[in-house]
XYZ file of C-alpha atoms in Angstrom:
784
model
C -26.738 194.767 173.566
C -23.450 193.225 172.462
C -22.229 194.184 169.001
C -19.601 191.421 168.844
C -19.823 187.705 168.092
C -16.904 185.284 168.239
C -16.457 182.872 165.319
C -17.510 180.115 167.686
C -20.899 181.836 168.129
C -21.911 182.398 164.507
C -22.819 180.251 161.524
C -24.148 180.322 157.996
C -27.633 181.350 159.156
C -26.266 184.631 160.519
C -25.681 186.474 157.239
C -28.087 189.247 158.228
C -26.136 189.733 161.460
C -22.484 189.388 160.394
C -22.480 189.294 156.580
C -21.675 186.430 154.265
C -17.917 186.392 154.789
C -18.067 186.255 158.583
C -21.007 183.843 158.592
C -19.007 181.439 156.456
C -15.888 181.771 158.632
C -17.947 181.101 161.724
C -19.642 178.113 160.104
C -16.313 176.540 159.206
C -14.735 177.369 162.561
C -17.648 175.807 164.453
C -18.410 172.791 162.281
C -15.331 171.913 160.207
C -12.410 172.978 162.385
C -11.947 169.430 163.691
C -11.931 167.843 160.221
C -8.346 168.667 159.246
C -9.405 172.146 158.160
C -7.641 175.034 159.887
C -9.561 178.295 160.256
C -7.955 181.182 162.179
C -9.933 182.287 165.212
C -11.523 185.717 165.406
C -14.688 187.726 165.987
C -17.189 189.789 164.036
C -18.363 193.337 164.656
C -22.031 192.873 163.743
C -24.125 194.793 161.245
C -25.981 196.154 164.270
C -22.661 197.630 165.355
C -22.471 199.456 162.001
C -26.017 200.757 162.422
C -25.134 201.768 165.983
C -22.373 203.969 164.544
C -24.819 205.600 162.127
C -27.365 206.319 164.855
C -24.947 207.554 167.500
C -23.091 209.834 165.079
C -26.310 211.119 163.527
C -25.198 210.558 159.932
C -27.914 208.070 158.972
C -30.241 210.789 157.690
C -27.390 212.469 155.797
C -26.582 209.223 153.980
C -30.163 208.918 152.813
C -29.886 212.131 150.805
C -26.462 211.402 149.294
C -27.752 208.895 146.743
C -31.073 210.529 145.785
C -31.245 210.577 141.969
C -28.020 208.573 141.497
C -27.158 207.826 137.842
C -24.601 204.986 137.864
C -23.765 205.598 134.202
C -22.518 209.076 135.111
C -19.170 208.047 136.537
C -18.242 211.519 137.774
C -21.516 211.838 139.692
C -21.086 208.319 141.074
C -17.567 209.109 142.303
C -18.600 212.365 143.972
C -21.568 210.830 145.815
C -19.540 207.801 146.943
C -16.751 210.030 148.266
C -19.256 212.100 150.295
C -20.694 208.948 151.839
C -17.250 207.611 152.760
C -16.301 210.943 154.271
C -19.316 210.880 156.579
C -18.251 207.519 157.993
C -14.557 208.311 158.231
C -15.348 211.424 160.254
C -17.668 209.531 162.597
C -16.261 208.380 165.943
C -16.967 204.830 167.087
C -19.354 204.873 170.078
C -17.418 204.196 173.321
C -19.326 201.008 174.127
C -18.561 199.550 170.677
C -14.895 200.538 170.936
C -14.642 198.822 174.322
C -16.112 195.596 172.929
C -13.676 195.591 170.006
C -10.713 196.104 172.332
C -11.941 193.269 174.571
C -12.192 190.965 171.527
C -8.641 191.911 170.562
C -7.365 191.135 174.043
C -9.000 187.687 173.891
C -7.108 186.943 170.658
C -3.892 188.127 172.312
C -4.474 185.630 175.103
C -5.002 182.866 172.537
C -2.172 183.667 170.116
C 0.203 185.913 172.070
C 0.460 189.669 172.599
C 2.201 190.205 169.247
C -0.592 188.620 167.223
C -1.185 190.443 163.954
C -4.754 190.810 162.689
C -6.559 190.731 159.379
C -9.522 193.115 159.427
C -11.995 192.342 156.659
C -15.297 193.793 155.506
C -18.335 191.516 155.343
C -21.511 192.986 153.811
C -24.903 191.562 154.736
C -25.674 190.785 151.069
C -22.205 189.411 150.383
C -21.295 185.989 148.997
C -24.877 184.938 148.374
C -25.451 182.277 145.666
C -27.100 184.838 143.379
C -24.811 187.815 143.984
C -21.122 187.994 144.772
C -19.925 191.202 146.401
C -16.411 189.784 146.648
C -13.757 192.452 146.232
C -16.201 195.343 146.569
C -15.103 196.384 150.083
C -11.823 196.943 151.872
C -9.608 194.705 153.992
C -6.611 195.635 156.136
C -3.711 193.347 156.989
C -1.128 193.080 159.760
C -3.077 195.347 162.054
C -1.520 195.633 165.523
C -2.466 197.840 168.463
C -5.820 199.007 169.767
C -5.893 202.355 167.943
C -4.866 200.782 164.638
C -7.617 198.185 165.022
C -10.328 200.753 165.757
C -9.195 202.831 162.767
C -9.293 199.775 160.493
C -12.848 198.979 161.619
C -13.973 202.533 160.813
C -12.303 202.392 157.399
C -14.028 199.087 156.670
C -17.380 200.698 157.470
C -16.550 203.527 155.054
C -15.634 201.062 152.303
C -19.301 200.105 152.054
C -19.453 203.140 149.765
C -16.510 202.635 147.423
C -17.346 203.558 143.835
C -17.337 199.938 142.776
C -19.568 198.800 145.669
C -22.139 201.516 144.984
C -22.120 200.697 141.270
C -22.441 196.939 141.927
C -25.373 197.347 144.337
C -27.213 199.684 142.000
C -26.831 197.380 139.008
C -27.941 194.320 141.007
C -31.059 195.935 142.438
C -29.933 196.566 146.019
C -30.945 199.776 147.767
C -27.789 201.588 148.874
C -28.838 201.769 152.523
C -30.423 198.318 152.741
C -26.999 196.669 152.900
C -25.087 196.950 156.170
C -21.499 196.068 156.921
C -20.010 193.727 159.482
C -16.270 193.612 160.131
C -14.327 190.401 160.679
C -11.258 190.523 162.915
C -9.094 187.397 162.818
C -5.577 186.179 163.395
C -3.586 187.040 160.294
C -2.018 184.114 158.449
C 1.504 185.187 157.479
C 1.238 184.263 153.818
C 3.496 187.226 153.062
C 6.243 184.836 154.194
C 4.910 181.903 152.143
C 2.078 181.726 149.599
C -1.672 181.983 149.162
C -4.378 181.506 146.578
C -7.851 180.307 145.707
C -9.390 176.844 145.322
C -12.558 176.055 143.386
C -14.513 172.836 143.687
C -15.137 172.775 139.938
C -13.386 173.795 136.740
C -14.038 177.509 136.362
C -13.983 177.404 132.561
C -16.359 174.556 131.776
C -18.262 174.090 135.023
C -17.008 170.477 135.196
C -17.628 169.397 138.786
C -15.403 166.352 139.261
C -12.216 168.328 139.936
C -10.803 170.714 142.510
C -8.950 173.600 140.865
C -6.213 175.124 143.057
C -4.329 178.317 142.211
C -1.493 179.840 144.191
C 1.346 182.343 144.197
C 3.930 183.659 146.628
C 3.013 186.360 149.111
C -0.357 187.813 150.060
C -3.379 186.635 148.125
C -4.458 189.978 146.719
C -2.169 189.550 143.721
C -3.943 186.350 142.673
C -7.414 187.857 143.042
C -6.536 191.120 141.294
C -4.712 189.347 138.486
C -1.341 190.949 139.066
C 0.430 187.605 138.711
C 0.050 184.447 136.700
C -0.330 181.868 139.486
C 0.521 178.193 139.598
C -2.482 175.994 138.791
C -3.309 172.461 139.900
C -6.176 170.027 139.343
C -7.190 167.122 141.575
C -9.807 164.563 140.475
C -12.480 164.163 143.126
C -13.780 160.610 142.444
C -10.350 158.981 142.456
C -9.286 161.073 145.485
C -12.380 159.821 147.297
C -11.420 156.263 146.314
C -8.070 156.654 148.059
C -5.753 157.728 145.234
C -3.586 160.680 146.203
C -2.264 162.217 143.014
C -2.295 165.643 141.411
C -4.053 165.315 138.080
C -2.225 168.166 136.348
C -0.192 171.263 137.129
C 0.751 174.466 135.319
C 3.749 176.551 136.403
C 2.815 180.229 136.555
C 5.303 183.024 136.093
C 4.619 184.510 139.577
C 6.675 187.548 138.551
C 5.901 189.637 141.648
C 4.751 188.995 145.186
C 2.957 191.192 147.687
C 4.598 191.440 151.110
C 4.243 193.664 154.153
C 5.884 197.033 153.764
C 8.128 198.833 156.239
C 6.619 202.286 155.753
C 3.431 201.344 153.880
C 0.950 198.522 154.656
C 1.989 196.322 151.726
C 4.408 196.531 148.826
C 5.251 194.669 145.634
C 8.620 193.107 145.035
C 10.021 190.899 142.265
C 9.814 187.195 142.995
C 13.339 185.692 143.079
C 13.997 183.646 139.893
C 14.614 180.454 141.862
C 11.130 180.668 143.375
C 9.484 181.655 140.091
C 10.859 178.498 138.499
C 9.305 176.154 141.054
C 5.766 175.540 142.246
C 4.683 177.433 145.341
C 3.007 174.281 146.730
C 4.164 170.690 147.039
C 1.912 167.909 145.753
C 1.150 166.989 149.372
C -0.026 170.533 150.078
C -2.158 170.611 146.917
C -3.812 167.362 147.993
C -4.404 168.730 151.497
C -6.125 171.781 150.019
C -8.164 169.567 147.686
C -9.316 167.411 150.590
C -10.322 170.496 152.551
C -12.188 171.887 149.552
C -14.134 168.651 149.092
C -15.076 168.622 152.791
C -16.269 172.235 152.561
C -18.260 171.507 149.408
C -19.959 168.513 150.998
C -20.840 170.606 154.034
C -22.378 173.435 152.032
C -23.892 171.190 149.369
C -22.820 173.373 146.441
C -19.697 174.324 144.454
C -17.444 176.624 146.449
C -14.830 179.343 145.939
C -12.280 179.035 148.766
C -9.421 181.325 149.775
C -6.416 179.667 151.402
C -3.155 180.894 152.869
C 0.037 179.234 154.031
C 1.640 180.655 157.146
C 5.364 181.177 156.717
C 5.952 180.973 160.476
C 4.377 177.590 161.219
C 4.313 176.153 157.671
C 0.620 175.216 157.929
C -2.236 175.760 155.473
C -5.331 177.708 156.537
C -8.738 178.308 154.995
C -9.509 182.022 155.306
C -12.733 182.265 153.295
C -15.335 180.157 151.509
C -18.202 181.396 149.391
C -20.561 179.836 146.846
C -19.113 179.817 143.332
C -21.534 182.023 141.397
C -20.596 181.817 137.704
C -19.516 178.382 136.466
C -21.951 176.633 138.828
C -24.883 178.345 137.118
C -23.708 177.398 133.649
C -26.064 175.083 131.803
C -23.983 172.874 129.502
C -27.026 171.059 128.057
C -26.959 173.342 125.019
C -23.816 175.174 123.977
C -22.314 176.952 121.023
C -18.851 175.838 119.942
C -16.601 178.270 118.090
C -14.325 176.920 115.365
C -11.473 179.044 113.946
C -11.036 178.476 110.197
C -8.354 181.016 109.243
C -6.629 183.857 111.048
C -4.010 186.574 110.753
C -0.640 186.821 112.468
C -0.457 185.691 116.078
C 0.157 188.772 118.238
C 0.260 187.233 121.707
C -0.897 184.272 123.769
C -2.024 183.726 127.362
C -4.460 181.678 129.425
C -7.870 181.258 127.781
C -10.958 182.263 129.734
C -14.227 181.050 128.265
C -14.527 179.221 124.961
C -15.667 182.028 122.684
C -14.228 184.151 119.895
C -14.677 187.919 119.565
C -13.238 190.633 117.337
C -13.036 194.403 117.571
C -10.727 197.410 117.733
C -8.054 197.130 120.415
C -8.090 199.855 123.056
C -5.004 199.929 125.255
C -5.824 201.286 128.709
C -3.093 201.495 131.362
C -5.187 203.308 133.945
C -8.930 203.550 134.447
C -8.696 207.314 133.949
C -7.536 206.835 130.322
C -10.791 205.285 129.085
C -12.486 208.310 127.494
C -12.340 206.936 123.917
C -13.460 203.424 124.838
C -16.595 202.456 122.904
C -18.976 199.492 123.127
C -17.533 196.519 121.246
C -13.897 197.517 121.740
C -11.411 194.947 123.036
C -9.968 196.045 126.375
C -6.171 195.565 126.448
C -4.634 196.356 129.839
C -1.851 195.339 132.217
C -4.517 194.025 134.640
C -7.956 194.950 135.957
C -9.546 195.518 139.359
C -13.162 196.032 140.503
C -12.895 199.708 139.489
C -12.691 198.594 135.859
C -15.996 196.725 135.799
C -18.099 199.509 134.177
C -15.602 199.511 131.296
C -15.537 195.711 130.999
C -19.329 195.623 130.728
C -19.173 197.243 127.277
C -16.067 195.423 125.985
C -16.354 192.581 123.475
C -13.287 190.855 124.959
C -10.467 191.435 127.442
C -6.706 190.909 127.097
C -4.384 191.414 130.071
C -0.654 191.136 130.604
C -0.920 189.771 134.135
C -3.142 187.304 135.932
C -4.311 183.712 135.834
C -7.672 182.072 135.303
C -8.953 183.111 138.724
C -7.900 186.763 138.543
C -10.383 189.637 138.558
C -10.410 189.995 134.766
C -11.121 186.280 134.338
C -13.913 186.205 136.917
C -15.712 189.235 135.494
C -15.265 188.058 131.883
C -16.942 184.747 132.738
C -19.768 186.576 134.465
C -20.233 188.807 131.423
C -19.915 185.926 128.968
C -17.050 187.453 126.979
C -13.701 185.847 126.076
C -10.548 186.911 127.897
C -6.882 186.090 127.383
C -4.972 186.751 130.607
C -1.307 186.623 131.588
C 0.089 187.393 128.117
C 3.038 189.300 129.544
C 3.306 191.652 126.549
C -0.149 192.568 125.232
C 0.153 196.346 125.566
C 3.391 196.342 123.557
C 2.582 193.733 120.878
C -0.927 195.021 120.104
C -1.331 198.443 118.500
C -3.988 200.751 119.868
C -6.913 200.939 117.476
C -5.994 197.944 115.310
C -8.674 195.322 114.741
C -7.890 192.068 116.490
C -9.508 188.697 117.158
C -9.483 187.174 120.635
C -9.830 183.388 120.461
C -10.455 181.221 123.526
C -11.815 178.323 121.465
C -8.547 176.443 120.946
C -7.883 174.861 124.332
C -6.081 176.141 127.428
C -4.077 178.721 125.493
C -5.853 181.865 124.349
C -4.686 183.525 121.138
C -4.864 187.109 119.909
C -4.694 187.406 116.113
C -4.224 190.435 113.884
C -7.375 191.319 111.951
C -10.708 189.564 111.964
C -10.327 185.784 111.881
C -12.666 183.554 109.921
C -14.663 181.389 112.280
C -18.009 179.666 112.505
C -20.183 178.397 115.311
C -21.662 174.960 115.788
C -24.780 174.554 117.883
C -24.243 171.566 120.126
C -27.537 170.553 121.688
C -27.312 168.176 124.591
C -31.052 167.565 124.792
C -30.933 163.949 123.597
C -33.019 162.091 126.149
C -32.203 158.555 125.017
C -28.976 156.772 124.215
C -28.620 154.506 121.190
C -27.671 150.852 121.553
C -24.566 151.582 119.483
C -22.096 153.536 121.586
C -21.269 157.010 120.251
C -17.876 158.118 121.538
C -15.557 161.102 121.063
C -12.205 161.436 119.303
C -10.020 163.742 121.381
C -6.376 164.737 121.487
C -6.447 168.092 123.263
C -6.665 167.872 127.073
C -7.512 171.576 127.100
C -11.038 170.908 125.810
C -11.616 167.627 127.652
C -13.733 169.001 130.523
C -15.900 171.010 128.149
C -16.299 168.074 125.743
C -17.401 165.765 128.549
C -20.782 167.514 128.588
C -21.541 166.256 125.088
C -23.865 163.237 124.936
C -21.291 160.441 124.749
C -20.273 156.956 125.834
C -16.627 157.810 126.450
C -13.574 158.492 124.301
C -13.000 156.084 121.442
C -9.671 157.636 120.437
C -7.399 159.726 122.661
C -4.342 160.514 120.547
C -1.168 160.284 122.619
C 0.871 161.947 119.876
C -1.209 165.114 120.235
C -0.358 165.204 123.945
C 3.303 164.663 123.050
C 3.273 167.568 120.620
C 1.371 170.071 122.759
C 2.248 169.163 126.352
C 5.610 167.411 126.194
C 6.952 169.171 123.067
C 10.267 167.357 123.399
C 11.111 164.127 121.561
C 11.188 161.414 124.274
C 14.703 160.312 123.332
C 15.899 163.923 123.212
C 14.665 164.381 126.773
C 16.772 161.383 127.817
C 19.863 162.271 125.752
C 20.027 166.024 125.075
C 23.785 165.721 124.543
C 23.095 164.040 121.187
C 21.318 167.123 119.793
C 23.625 168.891 117.361
C 21.613 172.129 117.158
C 22.818 174.303 120.065
C 19.589 176.295 120.282
C 17.380 173.208 120.381
C 19.643 171.480 122.886
C 19.463 174.486 125.206
C 15.673 174.627 124.914
C 15.339 170.903 125.633
C 17.590 171.205 128.692
C 15.592 174.202 129.918
C 12.301 172.339 129.600
C 13.221 168.938 130.981
C 15.535 170.053 133.788
C 17.735 167.476 135.466
C 15.492 164.446 134.878
C 14.299 164.048 131.304
C 12.472 160.789 131.998
C 10.482 162.306 134.866
C 9.585 165.311 132.699
C 8.190 163.210 129.836
C 6.315 160.808 132.114
C 4.755 163.586 134.182
C 3.674 165.758 131.252
C 2.384 162.807 129.249
C 0.493 161.387 132.239
C -1.073 164.750 133.032
C -2.391 165.185 129.497
C -3.748 161.646 129.247
C -5.021 161.755 132.822
C -6.971 164.950 132.188
C -8.846 163.324 129.307
C -9.445 160.164 131.340
C -10.674 162.170 134.340
C -13.022 164.265 132.221
C -14.912 161.179 131.037
C -14.450 158.949 134.111
C -15.781 156.296 134.650
C -16.591 155.859 130.956
C -13.911 154.109 128.877
C -11.158 156.243 127.385
C -9.208 154.456 124.651
C -5.673 155.872 124.559
C -3.736 155.105 121.404
C 0.015 154.785 121.836
C 1.920 157.449 119.917
C 1.344 157.151 116.182
C 3.522 159.872 114.713
C 5.422 159.099 111.557
C 9.198 159.673 111.570
C 8.903 163.117 109.956
C 6.410 164.122 112.668
C 8.594 162.794 115.477
C 11.508 164.693 113.955
C 9.499 167.917 114.223
C 9.440 167.626 118.028
C 12.144 169.537 119.894
C 15.412 167.671 119.400
C 13.688 165.029 117.301
C 15.815 165.350 114.176
C 18.767 163.778 115.993
C 16.839 160.560 116.642
C 14.717 159.971 113.530
C 15.713 158.496 110.136
C 14.799 160.267 106.898
C 12.241 158.135 105.053
C 10.965 158.508 101.498
C 7.432 157.509 102.589
C 6.993 157.875 106.372
C 3.315 156.930 106.084
C 4.390 153.343 105.407
C 7.613 153.368 107.381
C 8.843 153.249 110.959
C 5.569 153.858 112.779
C 3.165 152.255 115.215
C 3.880 148.798 116.616
C 7.075 148.513 114.608
C 8.633 151.268 116.751
C 7.566 149.814 120.076
C 9.229 146.463 119.426
C 12.404 147.991 117.930
C 15.649 148.747 119.839
C 15.811 152.232 118.310
C 12.759 153.371 120.303
C 12.786 151.042 123.289
C 13.601 153.851 125.754
C 10.864 156.090 124.343
C 8.296 153.306 124.504
C 9.214 152.680 128.149
C 8.349 156.310 128.932
C 4.961 155.983 127.223
C 4.158 152.855 129.237
C 5.351 154.464 132.473
C 3.011 157.405 131.838
C 0.082 155.063 131.247
C 0.895 153.163 134.444
C 0.910 156.428 136.378
C -2.504 157.324 134.967
C -4.040 153.939 135.731
C -2.340 153.056 139.015
C -1.212 156.252 140.742
C -4.046 158.471 139.545
C -6.529 155.601 139.757
C -7.989 156.170 136.300
C -8.520 152.536 135.390
C -11.061 153.517 132.744
C -8.080 153.913 130.376
C -7.914 151.294 127.621
C -4.581 151.059 125.776
C -4.624 150.788 121.999
C -1.754 149.698 119.736
C -1.707 151.302 116.271
C -0.501 149.981 112.919
C 0.123 146.348 113.878
C 1.363 144.765 110.660
C 2.024 141.170 111.725
C 1.097 138.676 114.409
C 4.614 138.229 115.763
C 4.933 142.009 115.948
C 1.780 142.070 118.094
C 3.263 139.370 120.333
C 6.507 141.310 120.803
C 4.695 144.549 121.666
C 2.362 142.846 124.145
C 5.312 141.070 125.768
C 7.233 144.337 126.053
C 4.194 146.077 127.557
C 3.906 143.289 130.131
C 7.586 143.719 131.034
C 6.888 147.423 131.573
C 3.936 146.738 133.889
C 1.060 146.898 131.413
C 0.023 143.261 131.227
C -3.272 142.674 129.466
C -5.899 141.506 131.958
C -4.091 142.673 135.097
C -5.993 145.295 137.099
C -8.705 145.135 134.461
C -6.411 146.394 131.691
C -7.863 146.006 128.223
C -5.672 146.307 125.160
C -7.164 147.134 121.771
C -5.521 147.228 118.352
C -6.170 149.589 115.506
C -7.623 147.796 112.510
C -6.183 149.804 109.658
C -4.192 147.346 107.560
C -5.823 144.720 105.303
C -3.741 142.081 107.121
C -5.700 142.908 110.306
C -8.927 142.022 108.528
C -7.609 138.942 106.741
C -6.228 137.545 110.018
C -8.952 138.934 112.275
C -9.458 135.586 114.055
C -5.758 135.425 114.945
C -5.507 139.052 116.042
C -8.650 138.584 118.149
C -6.795 136.051 120.307
C -4.290 138.750 121.253
C -6.471 141.837 121.780
C -9.681 142.760 123.575
C -11.022 144.801 120.711
C -10.493 146.359 117.303
C -10.951 150.018 116.478
C -11.164 150.514 112.745
C -9.028 153.351 111.454
C -10.887 154.133 108.255
C -8.265 156.663 107.111
C -5.384 154.186 106.819
C -7.639 151.267 105.918
C -8.910 153.236 102.927
C -5.365 154.189 101.939
C -4.082 150.636 102.061
C -7.145 148.964 100.576
C -7.277 151.295 97.573
C -3.532 151.884 97.326
C -3.998 155.671 97.626
C -1.544 157.924 99.467
C -3.904 159.901 101.683
C -1.356 162.715 101.943
C -1.242 163.225 98.162
C -3.471 165.880 96.636
C -2.823 164.460 93.153
C -4.786 161.272 93.790
C -7.270 162.697 96.264
C -10.106 161.891 93.844
C -9.415 158.175 94.373
C -9.553 158.376 98.175
C -13.082 157.535 99.347
C -14.017 155.659 102.530
C -17.378 154.837 100.919
C -15.779 152.711 98.221
C -17.322 149.188 98.160
C -13.931 147.574 98.782
C -13.375 149.653 101.916
C -16.897 149.024 103.125
C -16.407 145.292 102.592
C -13.204 145.398 104.648
C -15.036 147.169 107.476
C -17.850 144.631 107.334
C -15.445 141.706 107.551
C -13.687 143.314 110.534
C -16.942 143.857 112.451
C -18.117 140.333 111.693
C -14.781 138.916 112.833
C -14.933 140.802 116.127
C -18.447 139.520 116.787
C -17.426 135.987 115.897
C -14.588 136.133 118.415
C -16.468 137.985 121.149
C -14.298 141.114 121.195
C -15.200 144.790 120.955
C -15.635 146.376 117.521
C -15.411 150.102 116.983
C -14.440 152.711 114.442
C -12.505 155.917 115.098
C -11.619 157.129 111.610
C -12.979 160.259 109.952
C -15.607 158.556 107.784
C -18.534 158.541 110.273
C -17.948 162.223 111.086
C -18.204 163.171 107.415
C -20.705 160.728 105.913
C -24.111 159.894 107.488
C -24.524 157.009 105.046
C -21.434 155.342 106.516
C -22.997 155.636 109.980
C -26.133 153.883 108.769
C -24.080 151.045 107.277
C -22.104 150.641 110.512
C -25.281 150.432 112.575
C -26.618 147.821 110.166
C -23.429 145.805 110.647
C -23.949 145.833 114.407
C -20.723 147.642 115.289
C -20.319 148.229 119.028
C -19.072 151.827 118.969
C -18.619 154.779 116.639
C -16.162 157.474 117.715
C -16.297 160.889 116.030
C -15.038 164.442 116.410
C -16.713 166.552 119.133
C -18.560 168.775 116.672
C -20.114 165.696 115.028
C -21.267 163.853 118.160
C -24.830 165.160 118.302
C -25.508 164.780 114.569
C -24.051 161.264 114.496
C -26.026 160.271 117.604
C -29.241 161.362 115.922
C -28.310 159.433 112.795
C -27.610 156.322 114.881
C -30.908 156.620 116.761
C -32.792 156.932 113.479
C -30.962 153.944 111.986
C -31.657 151.812 115.066
C -35.307 152.833 115.178
């Protein structure tokens, strides 16, 4: 009986024969290889081959006794038993017939790829990569194997790795008998990613479970660094629906530090080396390569019919991208977003460090700094694990931690994957956690504030909000979301909603661009040397491209999260003092006594002093709508004081490629000045809708500075005068056949305002994410 199968002979139904990893490789090689997906050729030593080794060497009965009475919580006992089992296999000789088959398979690969072909030899357990249990990372792999003896030795060592400490622990805790799982070994042409880059793609967002994106991570060198979390990789998102519609654009990208890379060693199998600064400062993949990987991932997902976790590698010799593994994604895909708990930070201590947020929770506890798994004797349940990085050996420790903080790694590293599986927050890739956090001090780990995770000194004040998504009917009045943080867009999309009624461009400017648009174009005008240097570092050689790209990515992420529902993007509405607070902004903004009523909104867009900045905003919106294909974006103009000002802004937008009506573009105006209400019929001829900004409308109707604490008692959106203004605006919109909405704070805070708005027949009410469910229920009751 043959104990070998070529990849062309196996498929996904052969898990019992060749394990999950090899079955998946064979499935892709047989069925997807001709669909622009490259899979290296190879063969599998079957699980029967493993059992053949046990029988012929006579160690099968010895293995049965090794694990009698195993206590996985006794780590010393676990280690001793696992070592005995590995020793039995390492001492066993491969039967001659099996060795001959393996050598013959190797010779066939030499004929296909050349005599110098290097091999990757990878373990594939028969219970591996199943939808309900991921054994990924539990067993050993060996790279750049050359020569018959080296190959046979690698196969034997793979067999022995079935009994690593972590594999034995994982099987025991997931209900698998230790001897019921067999091991197959995959032997395939090695992709020389040590000379290029490698990484992992997911066909969903790993944090929220949002399924309309492909998430690609990558770093230089061999892929083990990305999986183990030894580097912060580059990250990319691609939006599936617009990709399928023919738009080829990367939705967003994040430059990882990629501080080290794993390459082949001269005297040892692999070694770490610092990544050259020039390579650290650029992405390891081009946009074209990211899109190729995204297309491959979507094809693989369609074939398997479920979200997938895909390993890829770029060969530095031929420059091509290869898929080297695909398994079902087992954590985010099982998440049920219908009912969630949102964490809201109210107050916190000093910020100790930041990194990439994993999960959306908050946890507090004593910090325990652990550099090596052997140093964990004082670690207690509820402690926060602070470490350089983690590997599968650390999982017993992570199971009792309340949170994890690491210095290295990205959102697909080992620490991140296990933290998601355990349901605990993790902040990864901080770079300095073990030096900025004191061992034993109480800290708070917050992953509830967007993409960036924060570690605060002491116990922060926070509360939770139960967000139930069990509303089975939608009200006639649209209930939309106010959003400014792209980092929570995917998560917020699961709320019951009719789209985004207010996406604040200024929030994206502050958090994602950080640089004043004019400072990015003219850094030489910045007097402060430190700020000028920081601006030049951020924007590089092309300030315009920097602003447009970063702005488009932030807006595009929000638009993609809610696609195809409408997303109303308000042009930047900072006041001059807020613009001045951006990097380099002080050099381009006047000092005003009352910025709230000064150079803001439409007045800026039509003014020569900001014409270059406005052009960048419009270019970013064009990229989102045309290049990214997110035509669900509606553009909204804030603080339009006069009719001729509206005409000038609309004309300027048209000059910049945003002409109302073209390509379905709708343009709304904020209704927040009494003049907008008084002249509603005239404004309605220029815009497709009004969105009432109750904050400014209250301020200007009652003559109350909403930033002043002294007259706060006079600021009330429920005042009859304000309510009358809102009523007139809604009636005017209906009379002129344009959209009426409200995006101010009043509906989020006051249920009685919601009931009045429903009675007026307003088209949409947009509120903060934590108010969506409550407001929806209020609307349903008012309509009923």
